[in-house]
CSV table of C-alpha atoms and ligand atoms in Angstrom, one decimal:
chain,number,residue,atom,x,y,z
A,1,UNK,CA,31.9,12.0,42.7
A,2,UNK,CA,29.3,11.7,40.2
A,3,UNK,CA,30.7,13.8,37.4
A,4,UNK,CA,33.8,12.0,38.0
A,5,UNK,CA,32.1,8.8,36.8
A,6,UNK,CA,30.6,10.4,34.1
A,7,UNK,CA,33.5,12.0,33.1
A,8,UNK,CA,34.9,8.7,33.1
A,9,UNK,CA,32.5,7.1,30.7
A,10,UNK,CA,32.4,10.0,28.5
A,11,UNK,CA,36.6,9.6,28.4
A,12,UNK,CA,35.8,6.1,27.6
A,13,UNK,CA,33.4,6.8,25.0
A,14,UNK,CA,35.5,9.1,23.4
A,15,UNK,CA,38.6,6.8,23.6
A,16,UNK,CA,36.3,3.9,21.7
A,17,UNK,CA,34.8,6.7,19.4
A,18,UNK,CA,38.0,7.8,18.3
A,19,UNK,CA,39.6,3.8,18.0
A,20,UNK,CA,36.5,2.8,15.6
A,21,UNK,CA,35.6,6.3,13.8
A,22,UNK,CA,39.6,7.5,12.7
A,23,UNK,CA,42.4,5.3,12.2
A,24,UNK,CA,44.8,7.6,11.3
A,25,UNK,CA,43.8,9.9,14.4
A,26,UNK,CA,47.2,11.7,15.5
A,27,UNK,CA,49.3,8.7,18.3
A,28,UNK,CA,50.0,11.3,21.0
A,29,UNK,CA,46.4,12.6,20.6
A,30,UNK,CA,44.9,9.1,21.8
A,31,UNK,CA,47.7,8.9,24.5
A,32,UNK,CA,46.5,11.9,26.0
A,33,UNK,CA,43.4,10.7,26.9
A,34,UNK,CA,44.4,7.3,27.9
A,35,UNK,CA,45.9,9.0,30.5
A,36,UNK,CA,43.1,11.3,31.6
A,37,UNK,CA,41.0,7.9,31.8
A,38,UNK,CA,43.9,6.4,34.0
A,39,UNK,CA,44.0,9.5,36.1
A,40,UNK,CA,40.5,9.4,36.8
A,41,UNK,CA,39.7,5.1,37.5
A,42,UNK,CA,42.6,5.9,40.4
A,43,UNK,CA,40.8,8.9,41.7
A,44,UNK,CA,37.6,6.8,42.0
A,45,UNK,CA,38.4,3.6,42.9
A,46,UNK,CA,36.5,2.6,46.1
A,47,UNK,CA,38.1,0.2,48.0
A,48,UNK,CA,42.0,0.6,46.8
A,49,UNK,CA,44.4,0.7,49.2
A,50,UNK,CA,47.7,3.0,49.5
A,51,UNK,CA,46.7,4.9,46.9
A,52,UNK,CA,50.0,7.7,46.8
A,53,UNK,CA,47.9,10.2,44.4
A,54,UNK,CA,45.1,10.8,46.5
A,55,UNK,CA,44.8,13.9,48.7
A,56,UNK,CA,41.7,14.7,51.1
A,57,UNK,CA,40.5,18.2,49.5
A,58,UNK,CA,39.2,20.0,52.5
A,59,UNK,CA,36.7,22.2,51.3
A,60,UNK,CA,34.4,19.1,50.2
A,61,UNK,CA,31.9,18.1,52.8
A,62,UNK,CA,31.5,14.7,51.4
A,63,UNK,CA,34.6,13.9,52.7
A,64,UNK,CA,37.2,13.6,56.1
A,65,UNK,CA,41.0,12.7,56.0
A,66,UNK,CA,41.2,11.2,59.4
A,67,UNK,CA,45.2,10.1,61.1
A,68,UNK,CA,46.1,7.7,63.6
A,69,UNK,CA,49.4,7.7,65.4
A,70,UNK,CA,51.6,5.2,68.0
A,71,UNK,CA,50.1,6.7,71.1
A,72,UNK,CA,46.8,5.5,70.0
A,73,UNK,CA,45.2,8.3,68.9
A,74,UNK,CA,43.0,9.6,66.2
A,75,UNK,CA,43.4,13.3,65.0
A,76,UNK,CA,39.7,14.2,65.2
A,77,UNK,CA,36.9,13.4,67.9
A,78,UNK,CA,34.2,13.1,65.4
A,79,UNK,CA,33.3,14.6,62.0
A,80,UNK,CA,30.1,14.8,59.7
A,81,UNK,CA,28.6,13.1,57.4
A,82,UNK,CA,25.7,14.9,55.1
A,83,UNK,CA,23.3,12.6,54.0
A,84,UNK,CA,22.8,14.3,50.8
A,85,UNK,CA,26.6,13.2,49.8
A,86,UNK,CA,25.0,10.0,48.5
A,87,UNK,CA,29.0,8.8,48.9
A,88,UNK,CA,31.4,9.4,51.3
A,89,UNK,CA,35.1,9.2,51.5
A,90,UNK,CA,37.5,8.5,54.5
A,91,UNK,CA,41.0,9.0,53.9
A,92,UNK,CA,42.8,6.9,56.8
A,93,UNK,CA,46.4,7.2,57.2
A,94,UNK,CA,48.9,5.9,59.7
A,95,UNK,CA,51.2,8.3,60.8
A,96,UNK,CA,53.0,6.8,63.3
A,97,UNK,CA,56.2,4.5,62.3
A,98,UNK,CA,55.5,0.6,64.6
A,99,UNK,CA,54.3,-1.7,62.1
A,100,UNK,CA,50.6,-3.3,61.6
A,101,UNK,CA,51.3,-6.2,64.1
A,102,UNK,CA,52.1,-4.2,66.9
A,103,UNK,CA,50.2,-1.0,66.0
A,104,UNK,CA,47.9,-1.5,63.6
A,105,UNK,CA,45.0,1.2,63.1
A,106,UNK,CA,41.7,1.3,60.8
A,107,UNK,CA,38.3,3.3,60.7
A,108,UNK,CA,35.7,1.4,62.0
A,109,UNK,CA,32.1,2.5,61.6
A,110,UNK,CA,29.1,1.2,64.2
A,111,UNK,CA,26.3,2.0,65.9
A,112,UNK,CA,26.9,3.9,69.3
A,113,UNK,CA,24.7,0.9,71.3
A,114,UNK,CA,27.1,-1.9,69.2
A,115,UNK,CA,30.4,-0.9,68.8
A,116,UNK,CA,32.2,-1.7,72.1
A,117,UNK,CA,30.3,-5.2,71.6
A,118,UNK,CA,32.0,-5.8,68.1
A,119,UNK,CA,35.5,-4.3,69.6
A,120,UNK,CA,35.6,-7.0,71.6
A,121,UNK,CA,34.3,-9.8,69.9
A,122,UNK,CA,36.6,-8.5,67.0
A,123,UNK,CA,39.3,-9.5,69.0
A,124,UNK,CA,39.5,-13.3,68.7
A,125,UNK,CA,39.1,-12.7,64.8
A,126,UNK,CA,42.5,-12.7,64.1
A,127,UNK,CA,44.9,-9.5,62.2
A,128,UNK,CA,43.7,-11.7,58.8
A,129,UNK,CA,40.7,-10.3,59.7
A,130,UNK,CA,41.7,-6.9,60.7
A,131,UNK,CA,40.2,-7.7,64.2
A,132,UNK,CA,36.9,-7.5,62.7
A,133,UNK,CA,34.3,-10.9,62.8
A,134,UNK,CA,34.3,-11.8,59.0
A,135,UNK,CA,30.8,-10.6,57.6
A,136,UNK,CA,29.1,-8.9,61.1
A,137,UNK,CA,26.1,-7.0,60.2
A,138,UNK,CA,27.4,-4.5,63.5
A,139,UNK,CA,30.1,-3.1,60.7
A,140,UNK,CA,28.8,-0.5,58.6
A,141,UNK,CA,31.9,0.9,57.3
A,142,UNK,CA,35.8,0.0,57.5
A,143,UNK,CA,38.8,0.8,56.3
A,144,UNK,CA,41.7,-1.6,55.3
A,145,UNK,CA,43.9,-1.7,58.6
A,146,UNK,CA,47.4,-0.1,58.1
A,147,UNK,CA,50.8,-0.1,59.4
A,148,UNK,CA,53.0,3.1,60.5
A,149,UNK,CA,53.4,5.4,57.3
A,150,UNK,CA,50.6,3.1,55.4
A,151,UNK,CA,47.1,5.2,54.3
A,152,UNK,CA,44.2,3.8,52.6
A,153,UNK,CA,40.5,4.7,51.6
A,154,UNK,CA,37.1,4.3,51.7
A,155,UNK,CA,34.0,5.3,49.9
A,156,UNK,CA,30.7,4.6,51.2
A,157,UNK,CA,27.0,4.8,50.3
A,158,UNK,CA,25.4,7.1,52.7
A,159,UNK,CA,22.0,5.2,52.7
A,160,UNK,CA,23.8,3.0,55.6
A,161,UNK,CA,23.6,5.8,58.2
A,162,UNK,CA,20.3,7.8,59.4
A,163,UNK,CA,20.0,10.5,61.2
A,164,UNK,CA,18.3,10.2,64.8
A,165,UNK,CA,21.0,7.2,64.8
A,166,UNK,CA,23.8,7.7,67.0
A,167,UNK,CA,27.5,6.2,65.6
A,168,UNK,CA,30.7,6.2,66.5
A,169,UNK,CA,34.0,5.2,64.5
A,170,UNK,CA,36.7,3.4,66.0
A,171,UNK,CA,40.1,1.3,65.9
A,172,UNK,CA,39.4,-2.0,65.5
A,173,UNK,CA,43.1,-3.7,66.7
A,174,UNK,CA,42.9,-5.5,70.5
A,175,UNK,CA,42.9,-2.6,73.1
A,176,UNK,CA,42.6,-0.2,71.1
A,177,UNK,CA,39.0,0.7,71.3
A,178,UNK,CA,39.5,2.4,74.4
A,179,UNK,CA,41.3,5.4,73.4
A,180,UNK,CA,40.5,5.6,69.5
A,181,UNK,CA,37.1,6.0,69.3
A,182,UNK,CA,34.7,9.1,68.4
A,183,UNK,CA,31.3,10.2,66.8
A,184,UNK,CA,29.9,10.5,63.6
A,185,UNK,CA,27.9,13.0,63.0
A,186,UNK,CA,24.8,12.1,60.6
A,187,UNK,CA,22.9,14.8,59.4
B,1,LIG,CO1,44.5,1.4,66.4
């Protein structure tokens, strides 16, 4: 992830460079690049949701692509995350077909001793909230929460989990808690 950023500022660099140091620089040669640069913010962008190029790679450790579907289920009971990743992505998809307001899923990160606490008082907060009280310390990392056939992504710092700390992830939309839930693994 770090190249990636600084392959991103050197693309930058090199697009300004080229801008202020050769005006006559070949058209197509500049448009190449732009579109490396384009290529790459996408890749990297933390927060953005439904982004269609992205694609877990499942030889990287830093990462997990993670499904939910309409019988309430997630695809994986718990996965790892390696401190030494300094960032961490979760690919989050929806693969089921009912739509967010009746089967909404997301990717909830808490402690093991908090999580069934903030489930439920995540209840009364309202799908504008994705279920989640607005700004509760408990949440260490969430996804956006998507509809059937709707994916989304997050990057996180891993300096929010320790190891010796037990976590869990889990589906944040009422009654769901129940059935999707499962452990991170911090090591
Ligand atoms: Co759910």
């Amino acid at each position: 992830m770090k190249n990636k950023r600084y392959f991103l500022l050197a693309a930058l660099g090199f697009v300004t460079w080229v801008n202020a140091q050769d005006a006559t620089h070949n058209h197509a040669h500049q448009h190449m690049h732009t579109a490396d640069v384009t290529t790459t913010e996408a890749e990297t962008a933390p927060t953005t949701e439904s982004v269609a190029t992205s694609t877990a790679d499942t030889d990287n450790d830093c990462q997990v692509a993670l499904t939910g579907d309409d019988h309430m289920k997630y695809n994986l009971k718990s996965f790892t995350v390696p401190k030494s990743c300094g960032e961490f992505t979760i690919y989050f998809e929806n693969i089921g077909k009912l739509p967010k307001a009746s089967m909404g899923h997301d990717v909830v990160i808490a402690k093991k001793t908090e999580a069934q606490a903030l489930a439920m008082d995540g209840m009364s907060a309202g799908v504008e909230n994705d279920y989640i009280p607005p700004d509760d310390a408990r949440v260490l990392v969430k996804t956006a929460m998507v509809g059937g056939g709707e994916k989304t992504e997050v990057i996180f710092n891993t300096d929010v989990l320790e190891k010796g700390e037990d976590y869990v992830f889990f589906c944040s939309f009422p009654g769901h808690y129940f059935t999707m839930k499962g452990v991170v693994v911090v090591e």
